[in-house]
Amino acid sequence: MSKVDLTSLEWCELIFKDRNKSYGAYKMRRDLGKRQTAALVIVTVVALAGFTLPRLIKLAMPKQKEEMVEVTQLSALEEPEVKEEIIKKVEPIAPPPALKSTIKFTAPVIKKDEEVNDDEELKSQDELTQTKVQISIADVKGNDELNGKDIADLQEVITKAPETEKEEPYTMVEQMPQFPGGPTELLKYIAKNLKYPVIAQENGIQGRVILRFVVSAKGYVEDVKVLRSLDPYCDKEAIRVVKSLPQWIPGKQNGRNVPVYYTCPIVFKLQ
């Protein structure tokens, strides 16, 4: 038995042979093949569009790049490191040397006789020879006229206060320094202020920059260093943001504020 094509015109003529072809059923049967073909084409086009349109839109739109910042706190050690207090010995200050009595030399000024006091009159050579008081650069009441030194023979010594030795930062203390609001606020601050370098985005650079800095005894961020580098531009941006951090709550050891090291990994990630 041969296969019959129900959509063919011959089959339609066979069915409606000797019948009224002006009836609507004849026309519907005749156009059935065209309608089925059109429906199949429409369904195929819609299906292809549904699968390919999202991909085309994604390719047409610029790639969105997001940055993720991760901040982790310095891991705690098993036992806190306790530094020994260094007691500095204060060297005794040497007493000043013995001096002779002197009168400050004053350049002569021409005045009228009535304007000159007896105390201001110039002494004669005999008076200067007989007196034990010397003319020098300052008025000094001496304490040893025989063995003392003239103040003019002494060089002026300007003593500066010794610079306070900077305390070495601690690695771990009883109370670690804290960012105001805690680690969550620190994360928000860095995420808000960190700017992904454009050149790093264009080159597809992503990864982690590990920084170490010191929270001083007054709570300020100091001595920011890169422990693990990612890219010069990313390193520079991470350092900039960390240096802009506001004042912290300083760490404490034995009840006093001390400088403490703090490690902060920052992640640059494209998505």
CSV table of N, CA and C in Angstrom, one decimal, residues 40-58:
chain,number,residue,atom,x,y,z
A,40,LEU,N,4.9,25.7,11.2
A,40,LEU,CA,6.2,25.1,11.5
A,40,LEU,C,7.3,26.1,11.4
A,41,VAL,N,7.2,26.9,10.3
A,41,VAL,CA,8.3,27.9,10.1
A,41,VAL,C,8.2,28.9,11.3
A,42,ILE,N,7.0,29.4,11.7
A,42,ILE,CA,6.9,30.4,12.7
A,42,ILE,C,7.4,29.8,14.1
A,43,VAL,N,7.0,28.6,14.4
A,43,VAL,CA,7.5,28.0,15.6
A,43,VAL,C,9.0,27.8,15.6
A,44,THR,N,9.6,27.4,14.5
A,44,THR,CA,11.1,27.3,14.4
A,44,THR,C,11.8,28.6,14.6
A,45,VAL,N,11.3,29.7,14.0
A,45,VAL,CA,11.9,31.0,14.1
A,45,VAL,C,11.8,31.5,15.5
A,46,VAL,N,10.6,31.3,16.2
A,46,VAL,CA,10.5,31.8,17.6
A,46,VAL,C,11.4,31.0,18.5
A,47,ALA,N,11.5,29.7,18.3
A,47,ALA,CA,12.4,28.9,19.1
A,47,ALA,C,13.9,29.3,19.0
A,48,LEU,N,14.3,29.5,17.7
A,48,LEU,CA,15.7,30.0,17.5
A,48,LEU,C,15.9,31.4,18.1
A,49,ALA,N,14.9,32.3,18.0
A,49,ALA,CA,15.1,33.6,18.5
A,49,ALA,C,15.2,33.5,20.1
A,50,GLY,N,14.4,32.7,20.7
A,50,GLY,CA,14.4,32.5,22.1
A,50,GLY,C,15.7,32.0,22.6
A,51,PHE,N,16.4,31.1,21.9
A,51,PHE,CA,17.6,30.6,22.4
A,51,PHE,C,18.8,31.6,22.1
A,52,THR,N,18.8,32.2,20.9
A,52,THR,CA,19.9,33.0,20.5
A,52,THR,C,19.8,34.5,21.0
A,53,LEU,N,18.6,35.0,21.2
A,53,LEU,CA,18.5,36.4,21.6
A,53,LEU,C,19.3,36.8,22.8
A,54,PRO,N,19.1,36.0,24.0
A,54,PRO,CA,19.9,36.4,25.2
A,54,PRO,C,21.4,36.4,24.9
A,55,ARG,N,21.9,35.5,24.1
A,55,ARG,CA,23.4,35.4,23.9
A,55,ARG,C,23.8,36.6,23.0
A,56,LEU,N,22.9,37.0,22.1
A,56,LEU,CA,23.3,38.2,21.2
A,56,LEU,C,23.3,39.5,22.1
A,57,ILE,N,22.3,39.6,23.0
A,57,ILE,CA,22.3,40.7,23.9
A,57,ILE,C,23.5,40.8,24.8
A,58,LYS,N,23.9,39.6,25.3
A,58,LYS,CA,25.1,39.6,26.2
A,58,LYS,C,26.3,40.0,25.4
